[in-house]
Short mmCIF file of C-alpha atoms and ligand atoms in Angstrom, two decimals:
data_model
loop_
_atom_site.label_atom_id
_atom_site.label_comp_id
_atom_site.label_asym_id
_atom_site.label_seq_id
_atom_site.Cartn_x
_atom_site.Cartn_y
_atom_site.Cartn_z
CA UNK C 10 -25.24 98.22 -1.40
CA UNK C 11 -21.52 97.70 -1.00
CA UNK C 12 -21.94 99.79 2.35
CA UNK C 13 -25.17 97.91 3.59
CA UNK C 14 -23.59 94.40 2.94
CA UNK C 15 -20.15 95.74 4.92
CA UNK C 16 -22.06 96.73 8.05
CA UNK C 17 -23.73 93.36 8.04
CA UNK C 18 -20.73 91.45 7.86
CA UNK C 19 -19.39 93.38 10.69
CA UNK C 20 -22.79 92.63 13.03
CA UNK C 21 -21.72 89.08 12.55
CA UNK C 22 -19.28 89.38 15.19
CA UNK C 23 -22.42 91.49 17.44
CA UNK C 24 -25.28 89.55 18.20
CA UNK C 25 -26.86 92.31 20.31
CA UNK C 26 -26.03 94.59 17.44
CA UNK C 27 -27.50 92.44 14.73
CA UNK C 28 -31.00 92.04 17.23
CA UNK C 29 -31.19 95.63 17.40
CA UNK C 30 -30.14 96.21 13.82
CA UNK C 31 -32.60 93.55 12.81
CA UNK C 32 -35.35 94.88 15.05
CA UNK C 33 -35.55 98.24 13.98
CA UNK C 34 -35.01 97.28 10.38
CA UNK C 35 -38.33 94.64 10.80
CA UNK C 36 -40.24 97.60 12.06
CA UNK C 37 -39.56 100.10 9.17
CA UNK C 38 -40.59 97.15 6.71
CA UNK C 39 -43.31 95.10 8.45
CA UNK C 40 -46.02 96.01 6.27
CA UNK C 41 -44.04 94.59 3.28
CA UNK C 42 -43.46 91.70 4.80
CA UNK C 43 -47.15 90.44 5.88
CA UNK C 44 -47.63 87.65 3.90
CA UNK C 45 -51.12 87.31 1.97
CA UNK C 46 -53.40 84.59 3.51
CA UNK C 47 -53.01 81.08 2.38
CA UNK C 48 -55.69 78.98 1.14
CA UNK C 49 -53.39 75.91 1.40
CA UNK C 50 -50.17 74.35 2.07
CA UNK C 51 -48.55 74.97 -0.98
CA UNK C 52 -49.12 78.84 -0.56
CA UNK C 53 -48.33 78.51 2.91
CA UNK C 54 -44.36 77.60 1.66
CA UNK C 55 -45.11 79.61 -0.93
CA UNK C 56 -45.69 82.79 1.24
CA UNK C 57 -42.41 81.06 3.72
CA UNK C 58 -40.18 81.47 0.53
CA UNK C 59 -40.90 84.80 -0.03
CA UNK C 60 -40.17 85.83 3.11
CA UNK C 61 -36.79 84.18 3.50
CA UNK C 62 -35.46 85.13 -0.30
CA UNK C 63 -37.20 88.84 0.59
CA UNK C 64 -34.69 88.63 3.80
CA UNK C 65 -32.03 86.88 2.14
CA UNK C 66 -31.68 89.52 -0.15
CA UNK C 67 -31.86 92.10 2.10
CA UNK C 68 -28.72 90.89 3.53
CA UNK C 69 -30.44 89.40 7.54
CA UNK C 70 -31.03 85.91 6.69
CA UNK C 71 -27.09 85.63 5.24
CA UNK C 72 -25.75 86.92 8.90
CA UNK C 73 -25.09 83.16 10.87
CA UNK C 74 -23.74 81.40 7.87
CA UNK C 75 -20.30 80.80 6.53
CA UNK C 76 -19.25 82.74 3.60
CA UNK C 77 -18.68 79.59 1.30
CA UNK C 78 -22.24 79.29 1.98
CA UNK C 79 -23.15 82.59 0.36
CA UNK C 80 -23.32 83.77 3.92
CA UNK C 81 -22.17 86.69 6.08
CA UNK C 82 -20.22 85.15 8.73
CA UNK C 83 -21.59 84.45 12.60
CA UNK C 84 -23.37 81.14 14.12
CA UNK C 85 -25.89 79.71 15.93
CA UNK C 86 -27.06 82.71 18.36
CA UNK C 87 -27.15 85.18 14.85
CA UNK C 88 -29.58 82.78 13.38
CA UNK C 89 -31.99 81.94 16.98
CA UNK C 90 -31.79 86.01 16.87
CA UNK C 91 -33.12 85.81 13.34
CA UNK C 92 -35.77 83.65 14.54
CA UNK C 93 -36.61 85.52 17.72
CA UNK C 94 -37.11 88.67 16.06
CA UNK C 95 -39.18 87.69 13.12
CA UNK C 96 -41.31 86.41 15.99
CA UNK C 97 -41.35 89.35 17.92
CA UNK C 98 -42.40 91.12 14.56
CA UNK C 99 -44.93 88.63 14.66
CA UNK C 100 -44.22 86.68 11.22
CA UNK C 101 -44.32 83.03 10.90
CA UNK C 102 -40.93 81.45 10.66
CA UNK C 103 -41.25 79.62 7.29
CA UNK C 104 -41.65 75.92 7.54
CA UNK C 105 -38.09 75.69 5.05
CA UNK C 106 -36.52 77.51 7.59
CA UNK C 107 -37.25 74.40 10.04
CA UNK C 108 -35.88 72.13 7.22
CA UNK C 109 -32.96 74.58 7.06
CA UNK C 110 -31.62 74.07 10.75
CA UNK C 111 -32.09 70.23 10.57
CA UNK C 112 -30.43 69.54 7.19
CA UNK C 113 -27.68 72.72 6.86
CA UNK C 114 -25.60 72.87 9.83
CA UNK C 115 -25.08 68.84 9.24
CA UNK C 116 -24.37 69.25 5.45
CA UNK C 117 -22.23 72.12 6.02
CA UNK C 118 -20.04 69.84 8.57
CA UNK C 119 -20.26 66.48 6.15
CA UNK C 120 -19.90 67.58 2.73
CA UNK C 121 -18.82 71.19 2.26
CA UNK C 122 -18.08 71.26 -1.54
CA UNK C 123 -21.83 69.65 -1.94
CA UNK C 124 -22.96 72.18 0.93
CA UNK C 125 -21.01 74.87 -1.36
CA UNK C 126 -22.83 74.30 -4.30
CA UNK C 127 -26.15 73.61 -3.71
CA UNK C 128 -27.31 74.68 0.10
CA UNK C 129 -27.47 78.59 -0.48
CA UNK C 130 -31.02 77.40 -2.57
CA UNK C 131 -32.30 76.13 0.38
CA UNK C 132 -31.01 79.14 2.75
CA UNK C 133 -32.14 81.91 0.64
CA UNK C 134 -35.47 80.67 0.10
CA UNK C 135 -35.18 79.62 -3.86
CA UNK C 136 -35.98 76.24 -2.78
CA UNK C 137 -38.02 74.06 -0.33
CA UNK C 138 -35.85 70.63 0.66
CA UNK C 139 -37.49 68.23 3.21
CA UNK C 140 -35.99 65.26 5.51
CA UNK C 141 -37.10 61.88 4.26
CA UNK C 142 -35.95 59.60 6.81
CA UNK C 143 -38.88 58.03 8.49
CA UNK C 144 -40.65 54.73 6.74
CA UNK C 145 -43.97 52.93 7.01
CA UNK C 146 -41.54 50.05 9.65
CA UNK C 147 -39.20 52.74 10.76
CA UNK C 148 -39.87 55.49 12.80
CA UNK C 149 -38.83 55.10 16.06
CA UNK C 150 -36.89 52.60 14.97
CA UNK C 151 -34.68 54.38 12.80
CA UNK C 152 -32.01 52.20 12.15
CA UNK C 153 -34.19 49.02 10.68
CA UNK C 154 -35.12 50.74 7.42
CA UNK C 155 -35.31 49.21 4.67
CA UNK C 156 -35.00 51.75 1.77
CA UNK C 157 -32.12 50.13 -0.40
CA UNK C 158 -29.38 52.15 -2.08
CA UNK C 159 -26.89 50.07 -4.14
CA UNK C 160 -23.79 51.58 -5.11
CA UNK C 161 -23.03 51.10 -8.74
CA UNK C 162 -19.76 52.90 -10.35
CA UNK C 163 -20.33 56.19 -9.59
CA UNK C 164 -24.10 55.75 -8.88
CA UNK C 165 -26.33 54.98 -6.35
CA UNK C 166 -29.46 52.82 -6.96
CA UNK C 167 -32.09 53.68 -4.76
CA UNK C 168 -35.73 51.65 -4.05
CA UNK C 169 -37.67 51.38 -1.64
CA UNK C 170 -40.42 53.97 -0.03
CA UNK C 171 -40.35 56.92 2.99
CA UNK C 172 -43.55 58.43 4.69
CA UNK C 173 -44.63 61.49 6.61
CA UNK C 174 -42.29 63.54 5.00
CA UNK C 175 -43.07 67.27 5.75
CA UNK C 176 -44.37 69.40 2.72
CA UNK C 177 -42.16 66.59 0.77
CA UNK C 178 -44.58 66.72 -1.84
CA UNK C 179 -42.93 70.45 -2.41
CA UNK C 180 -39.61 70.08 -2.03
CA UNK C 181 -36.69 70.14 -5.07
CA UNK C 182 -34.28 68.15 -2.83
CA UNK C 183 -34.79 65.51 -0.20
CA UNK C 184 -32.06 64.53 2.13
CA UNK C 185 -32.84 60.46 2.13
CA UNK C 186 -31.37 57.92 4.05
CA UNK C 187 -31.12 54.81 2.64
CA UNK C 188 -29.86 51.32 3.21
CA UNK C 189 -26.27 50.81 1.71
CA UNK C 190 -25.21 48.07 3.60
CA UNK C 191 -26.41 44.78 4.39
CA UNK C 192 -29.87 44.33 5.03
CA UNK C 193 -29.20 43.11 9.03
CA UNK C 194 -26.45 46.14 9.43
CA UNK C 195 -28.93 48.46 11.73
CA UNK C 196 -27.19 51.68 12.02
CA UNK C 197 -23.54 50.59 10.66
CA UNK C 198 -24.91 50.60 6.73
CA UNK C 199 -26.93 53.64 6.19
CA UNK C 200 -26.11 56.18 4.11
CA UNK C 201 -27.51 60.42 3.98
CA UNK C 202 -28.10 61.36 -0.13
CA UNK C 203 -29.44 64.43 -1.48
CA UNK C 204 -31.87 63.50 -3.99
CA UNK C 205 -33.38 65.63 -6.72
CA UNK C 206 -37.49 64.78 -6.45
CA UNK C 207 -37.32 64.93 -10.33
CA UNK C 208 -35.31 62.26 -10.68
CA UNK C 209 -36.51 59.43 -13.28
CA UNK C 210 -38.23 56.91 -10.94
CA UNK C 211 -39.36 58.89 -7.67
CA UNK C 212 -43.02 60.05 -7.45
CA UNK C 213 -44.70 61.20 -4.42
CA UNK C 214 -47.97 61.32 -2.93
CA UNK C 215 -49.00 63.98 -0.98
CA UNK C 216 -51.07 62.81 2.45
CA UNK C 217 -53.72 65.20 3.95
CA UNK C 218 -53.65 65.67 8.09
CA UNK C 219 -56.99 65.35 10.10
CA UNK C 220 -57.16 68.99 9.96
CA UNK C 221 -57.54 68.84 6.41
CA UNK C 222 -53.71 69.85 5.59
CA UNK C 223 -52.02 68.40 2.90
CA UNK C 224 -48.71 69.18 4.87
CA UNK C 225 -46.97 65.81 4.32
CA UNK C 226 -46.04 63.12 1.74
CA UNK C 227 -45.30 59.34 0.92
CA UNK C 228 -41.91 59.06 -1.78
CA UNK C 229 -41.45 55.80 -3.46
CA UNK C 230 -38.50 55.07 -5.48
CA UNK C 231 -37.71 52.85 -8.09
CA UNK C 232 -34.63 52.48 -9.75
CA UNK C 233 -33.90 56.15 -8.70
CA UNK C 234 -30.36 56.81 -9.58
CA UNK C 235 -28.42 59.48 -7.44
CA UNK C 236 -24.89 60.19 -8.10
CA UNK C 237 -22.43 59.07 -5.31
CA UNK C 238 -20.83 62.50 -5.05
CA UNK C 239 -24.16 63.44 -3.57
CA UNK C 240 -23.51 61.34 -0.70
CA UNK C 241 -23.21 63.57 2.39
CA UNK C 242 -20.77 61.59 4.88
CA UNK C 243 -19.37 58.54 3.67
CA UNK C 244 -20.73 55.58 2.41
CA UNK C 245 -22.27 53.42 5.28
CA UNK C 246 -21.86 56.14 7.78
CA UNK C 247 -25.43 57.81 7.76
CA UNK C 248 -26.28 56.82 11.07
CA UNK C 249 -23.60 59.43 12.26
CA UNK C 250 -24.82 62.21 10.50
CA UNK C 251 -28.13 61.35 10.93
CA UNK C 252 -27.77 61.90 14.60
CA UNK C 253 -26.50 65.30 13.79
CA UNK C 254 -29.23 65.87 12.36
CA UNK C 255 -31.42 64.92 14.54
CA UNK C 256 -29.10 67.22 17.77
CA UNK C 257 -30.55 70.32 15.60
CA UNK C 258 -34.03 69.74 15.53
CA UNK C 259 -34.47 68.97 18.84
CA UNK C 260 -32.17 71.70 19.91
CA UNK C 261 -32.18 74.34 17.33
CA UNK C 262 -35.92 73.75 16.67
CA UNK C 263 -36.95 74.59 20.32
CA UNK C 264 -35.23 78.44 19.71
CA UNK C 265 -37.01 78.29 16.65
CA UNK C 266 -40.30 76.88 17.76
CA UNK C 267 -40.62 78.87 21.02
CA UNK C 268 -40.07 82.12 19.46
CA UNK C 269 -43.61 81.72 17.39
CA UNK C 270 -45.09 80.27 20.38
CA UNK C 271 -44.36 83.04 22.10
CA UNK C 272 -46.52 85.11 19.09
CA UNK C 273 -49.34 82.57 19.52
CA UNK C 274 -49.56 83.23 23.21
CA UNK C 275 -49.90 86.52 22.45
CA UNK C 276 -52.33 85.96 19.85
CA UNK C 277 -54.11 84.13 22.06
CA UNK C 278 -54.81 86.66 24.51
CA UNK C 279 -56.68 88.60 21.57
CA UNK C 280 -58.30 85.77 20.98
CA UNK C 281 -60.34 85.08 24.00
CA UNK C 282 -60.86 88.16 24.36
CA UNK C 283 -62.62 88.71 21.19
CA UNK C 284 -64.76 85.54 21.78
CA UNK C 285 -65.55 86.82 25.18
CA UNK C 286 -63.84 83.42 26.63
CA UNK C 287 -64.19 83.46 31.07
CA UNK C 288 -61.59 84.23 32.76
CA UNK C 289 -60.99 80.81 34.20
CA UNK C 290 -58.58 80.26 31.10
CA UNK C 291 -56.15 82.33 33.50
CA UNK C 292 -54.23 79.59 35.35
CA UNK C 293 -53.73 77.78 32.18
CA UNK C 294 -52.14 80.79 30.80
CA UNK C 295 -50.17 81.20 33.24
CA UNK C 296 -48.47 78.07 33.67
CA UNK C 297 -48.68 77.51 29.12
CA UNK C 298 -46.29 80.68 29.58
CA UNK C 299 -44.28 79.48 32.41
CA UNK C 300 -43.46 76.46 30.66
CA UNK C 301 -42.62 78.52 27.00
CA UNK C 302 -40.22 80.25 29.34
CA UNK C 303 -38.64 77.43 30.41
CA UNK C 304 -38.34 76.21 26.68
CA UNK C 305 -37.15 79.45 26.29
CA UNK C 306 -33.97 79.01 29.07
CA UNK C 307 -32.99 75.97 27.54
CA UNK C 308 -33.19 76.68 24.01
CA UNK C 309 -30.50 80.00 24.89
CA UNK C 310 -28.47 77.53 26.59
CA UNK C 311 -28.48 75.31 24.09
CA UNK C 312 -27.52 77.75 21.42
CA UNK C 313 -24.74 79.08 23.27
CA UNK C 314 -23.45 75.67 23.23
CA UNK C 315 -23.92 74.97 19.88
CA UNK C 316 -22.04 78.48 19.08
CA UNK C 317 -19.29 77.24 21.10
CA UNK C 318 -18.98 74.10 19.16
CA UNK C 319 -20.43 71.99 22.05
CA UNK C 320 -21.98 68.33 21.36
CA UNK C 321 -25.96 68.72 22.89
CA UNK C 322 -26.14 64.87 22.84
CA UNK C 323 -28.79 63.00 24.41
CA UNK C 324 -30.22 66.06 26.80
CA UNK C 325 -31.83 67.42 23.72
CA UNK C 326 -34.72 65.02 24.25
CA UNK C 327 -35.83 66.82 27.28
CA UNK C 328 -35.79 69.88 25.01
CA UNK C 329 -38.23 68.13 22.99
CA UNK C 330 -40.14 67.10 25.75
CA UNK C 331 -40.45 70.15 26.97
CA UNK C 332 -41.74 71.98 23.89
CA UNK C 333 -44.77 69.65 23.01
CA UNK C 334 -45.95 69.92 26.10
CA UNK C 335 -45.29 73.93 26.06
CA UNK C 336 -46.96 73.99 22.39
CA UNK C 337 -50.07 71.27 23.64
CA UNK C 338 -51.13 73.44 26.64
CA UNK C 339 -50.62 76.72 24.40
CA UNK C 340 -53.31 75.25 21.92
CA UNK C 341 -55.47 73.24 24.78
CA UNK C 342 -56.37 76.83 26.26
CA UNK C 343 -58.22 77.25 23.18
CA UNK C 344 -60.23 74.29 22.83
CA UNK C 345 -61.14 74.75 26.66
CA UNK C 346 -61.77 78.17 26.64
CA UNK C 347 -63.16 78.91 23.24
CA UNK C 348 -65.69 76.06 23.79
CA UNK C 349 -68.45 74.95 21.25
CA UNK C 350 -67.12 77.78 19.03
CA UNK C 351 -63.62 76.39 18.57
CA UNK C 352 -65.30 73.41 16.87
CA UNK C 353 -67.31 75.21 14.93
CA UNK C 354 -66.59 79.06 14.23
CA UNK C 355 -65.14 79.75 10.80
CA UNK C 356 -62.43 82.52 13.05
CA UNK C 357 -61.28 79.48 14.82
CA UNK C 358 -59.94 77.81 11.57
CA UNK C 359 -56.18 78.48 12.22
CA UNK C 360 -56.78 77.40 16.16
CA UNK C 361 -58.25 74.33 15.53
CA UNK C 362 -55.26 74.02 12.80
CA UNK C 363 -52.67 75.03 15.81
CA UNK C 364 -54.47 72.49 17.99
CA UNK C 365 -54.25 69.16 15.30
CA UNK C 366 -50.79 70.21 14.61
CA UNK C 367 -50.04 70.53 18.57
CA UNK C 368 -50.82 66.66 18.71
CA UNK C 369 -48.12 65.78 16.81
CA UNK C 370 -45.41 67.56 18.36
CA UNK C 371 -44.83 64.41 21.07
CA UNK C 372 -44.23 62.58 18.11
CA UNK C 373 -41.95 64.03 15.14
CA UNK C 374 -38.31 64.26 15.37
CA UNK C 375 -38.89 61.11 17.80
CA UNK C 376 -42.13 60.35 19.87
CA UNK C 377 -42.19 61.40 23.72
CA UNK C 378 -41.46 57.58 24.85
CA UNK C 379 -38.49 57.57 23.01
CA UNK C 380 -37.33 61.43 24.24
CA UNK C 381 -38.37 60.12 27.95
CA UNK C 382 -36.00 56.66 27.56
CA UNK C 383 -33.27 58.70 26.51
CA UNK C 384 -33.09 60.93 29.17
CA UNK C 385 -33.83 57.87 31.33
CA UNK C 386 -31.03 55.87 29.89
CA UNK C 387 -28.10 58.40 29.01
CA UNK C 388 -29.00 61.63 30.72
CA UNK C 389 -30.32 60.25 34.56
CA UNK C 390 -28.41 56.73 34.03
CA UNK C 391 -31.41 54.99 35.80
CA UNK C 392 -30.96 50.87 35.43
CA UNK C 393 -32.35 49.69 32.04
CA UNK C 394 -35.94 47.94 32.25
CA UNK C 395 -35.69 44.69 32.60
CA UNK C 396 -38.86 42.27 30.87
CA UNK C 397 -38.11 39.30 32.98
CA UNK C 398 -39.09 38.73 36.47
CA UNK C 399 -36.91 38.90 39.68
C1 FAD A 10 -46.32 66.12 11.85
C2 FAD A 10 -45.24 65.14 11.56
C3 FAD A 10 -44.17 65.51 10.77
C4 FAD A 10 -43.16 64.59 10.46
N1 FAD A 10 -42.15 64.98 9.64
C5 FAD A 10 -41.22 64.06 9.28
C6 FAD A 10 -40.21 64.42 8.33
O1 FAD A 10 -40.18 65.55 7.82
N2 FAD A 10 -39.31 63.49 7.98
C7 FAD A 10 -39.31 62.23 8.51
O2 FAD A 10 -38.44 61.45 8.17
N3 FAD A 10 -40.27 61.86 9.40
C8 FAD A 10 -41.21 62.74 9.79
N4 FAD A 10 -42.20 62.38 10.68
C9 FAD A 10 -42.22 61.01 11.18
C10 FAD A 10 -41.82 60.92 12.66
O3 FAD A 10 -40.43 61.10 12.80
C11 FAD A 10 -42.31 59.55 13.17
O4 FAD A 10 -43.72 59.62 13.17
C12 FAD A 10 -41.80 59.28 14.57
O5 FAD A 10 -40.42 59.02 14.56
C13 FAD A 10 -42.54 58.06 15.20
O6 FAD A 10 -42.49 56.99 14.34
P1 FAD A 10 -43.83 56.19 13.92
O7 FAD A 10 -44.84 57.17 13.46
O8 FAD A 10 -43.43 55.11 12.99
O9 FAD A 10 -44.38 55.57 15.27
P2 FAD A 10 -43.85 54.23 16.01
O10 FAD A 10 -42.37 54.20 16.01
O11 FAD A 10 -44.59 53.10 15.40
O12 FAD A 10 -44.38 54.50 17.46
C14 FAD A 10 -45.75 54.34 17.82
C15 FAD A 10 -45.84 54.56 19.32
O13 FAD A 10 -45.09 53.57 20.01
C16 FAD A 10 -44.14 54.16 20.88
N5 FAD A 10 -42.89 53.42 20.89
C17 FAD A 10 -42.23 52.93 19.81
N6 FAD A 10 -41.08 52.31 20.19
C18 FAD A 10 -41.02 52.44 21.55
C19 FAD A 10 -40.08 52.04 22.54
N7 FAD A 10 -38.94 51.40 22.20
N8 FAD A 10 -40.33 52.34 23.83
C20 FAD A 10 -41.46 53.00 24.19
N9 FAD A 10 -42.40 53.41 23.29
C21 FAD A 10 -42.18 53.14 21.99
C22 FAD A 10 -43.90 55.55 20.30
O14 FAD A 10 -43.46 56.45 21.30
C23 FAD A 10 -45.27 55.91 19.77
O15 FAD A 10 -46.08 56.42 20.80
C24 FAD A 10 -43.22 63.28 11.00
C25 FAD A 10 -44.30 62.89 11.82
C26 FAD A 10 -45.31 63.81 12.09
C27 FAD A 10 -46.46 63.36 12.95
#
């Protein structure tokens, strides 16, 4: 073991070495790794966990993270290899791992003793954490919610409510952010907390999808006291890490999202073939992959920056952009091609799943309004919209 754990620390300075590494390792031990088929959400992170504490242990999943994070050293392009190649095996990147890329790198950078001590759960796949930052009034509008933490001694007192929290309902941890300032102090008094989801006070409920998914949940809190030292960033400066936060997934989560795409695509090829779909669906394909290649340019791009310890900043919205329209047209083949039987065949469960989930990808992590206005406003520079008349 002492061997296998040295020559993974060592491909943490080789990404093509790890890829390869990692490839042929993936092949010798893909049967293991198919996952058994899951009747609902909660075995769908179920199966996710698995897979990451399986590869954890193994020694992969630890390559891309710092050792005081249990990890073996390496960055950003060690961990969108990770990602690529599970795809290319054709497994599922676990919904945590999502979770993982939002909340870690940020946590890691804000508060490394709490990072130290409790993050290696999330990374190895003991635990599933979610982001709870959206609210019935704030979504778009991040900085007017209304989610009130008090600070008393060495406590926080937090009430107030979050929604459309992803698999929430399953998570040990949430990474909240709550109100610590005044109530009129927008972005300058917010605070990020980690917050046990047994904590005296907090119940959730979970909230089923059109498709019939119970992937998300509502959180209310009531009294819900966190200690202070599990602020991450300091008091009243939330908003900051926040927007860390939010660089990753729309950066990090393209790499990660257009490596399963690219299995889908795939998949999807089988697919019409099997249901004997026309070959009309052709020039869809075609242009479904061309744009998954060009989510595919940025997100390397993008990585490499990261790696190099580059801000993204505001261009990630056209990252964002880009993928929900790559991961819509993916899913729309379907529904054209497939016809009646993508309503109604029993086979076409999991597309029809792909499809309702597709919709929503122009609006998590920040709608496609708000991605478009920020590449209007900070990336082009255009002249703000004016409402009044010449
Ligand atoms: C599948 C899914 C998973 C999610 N997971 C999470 C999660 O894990 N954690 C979390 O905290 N949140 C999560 N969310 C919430 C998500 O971040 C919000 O839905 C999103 O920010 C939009 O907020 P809203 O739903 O309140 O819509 P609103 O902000 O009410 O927007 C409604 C519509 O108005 C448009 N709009 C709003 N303001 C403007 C403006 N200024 N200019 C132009 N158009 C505007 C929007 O683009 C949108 O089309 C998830 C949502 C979905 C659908």
């Amino acid at each position: 073991l002492a061997t296998v754990e040295a020559e993974l620390r060592s491909l943490a300075t080789d990404v093509d070495e790890y890829r390869l590494a990692l490839r042929n390792w993936l092949g010798d031990h893909r049967q293991d790794l198919e996952p058994s088929r899951a009747r609902n959400h909660q075995e769908h992170i179920a199966n996710g966990l698995q897979l990451s504490r399986t590869l954890w242990t193994a020694g992969w999943k630890r390559v891309g993270w710092p050792l005081e994070l249990e990890g073996h050293g390496g960055g950003p392009r060690h961990r969108a290899t990770y990602y690529d190649e599970l795809g290319r095996a054709g497994l599922e990147i676990p919904d945590t791992d999502f979770s993982i890329e939002v909340i870690g790198p940020s946590m890691y950078h804000f508060a490394p003793e709490l990072a130290a001590a409790y993050l290696p759960r999330l990374l190895s796949g003991e635990e599933a954490w979610a982001q709870a930052f959206s609210e019935p009034e704030a979504g778009s509008d991040l900085a007017s919610l209304r989610t009130r933490g008090v600070v008393v001694g060495d406590e926080v007192v937090v009430d107030g409510q979050k929604v459309w929290t992803s698999h929430g309902h399953l998570a040990v941890r949430l990474l909240a952010l709550v109100r610590t300032g005044k109530s009129d102090s927008r972005h300058r008094g917010l605070s990020a907390l980690l917050i046990d989801t047994d904590t005296a006070g907090l119940t959730r409920r979970p909230m089923t999808f059109a498709s019939g998914i119970d992937e998300m949940c509502e959180t209310f809190f009531d009294g819900v006291r966190v200690p202070t030292a599990r602020m991450v960033g300091a008091q009243d400066e939330g908003w900051t890490v926040a927007m860390r936060m939010l660089q990753y997934e729309r950066s990090m989560y393209a790499a990660q999202r257009q490596a399963w795409l690219g299995v889908r695509l795939r998949q999807l090829l089988a697919y019409l073939a099997d249901v004997g779909a026309s070959g009309d669906a052709q020039p869809a394909i075609g242009s479904a992959w061309l744009q998954l290649q060009t989510v595919r340019a940025r997100a390397i791009e993008n990585v490499r920056r990261l790696e190099a310890g580059a801000e993204i900043g505001p261009e990630a919205s056209a990252d964002k952009v880009l993928l929900a329209r790559a991961e819509q047209s993916i899913f729309e083949i379907v529904r054209h091609a497939a016809h009646s039987g993508f309503v109604f065949d029993e086979t076409a469960e999991d597309w029809r799943a792909g499809w309702w989930y597709s919709r929503a990808t122009s609006i998590f992590g920040g709608a496609g309004e708000i991605q478009r206005s920020i590449v209007a406003d900070r990336v082009l520079c255009l002249p703000r919209e004016t409402t009044g008349g010449r």
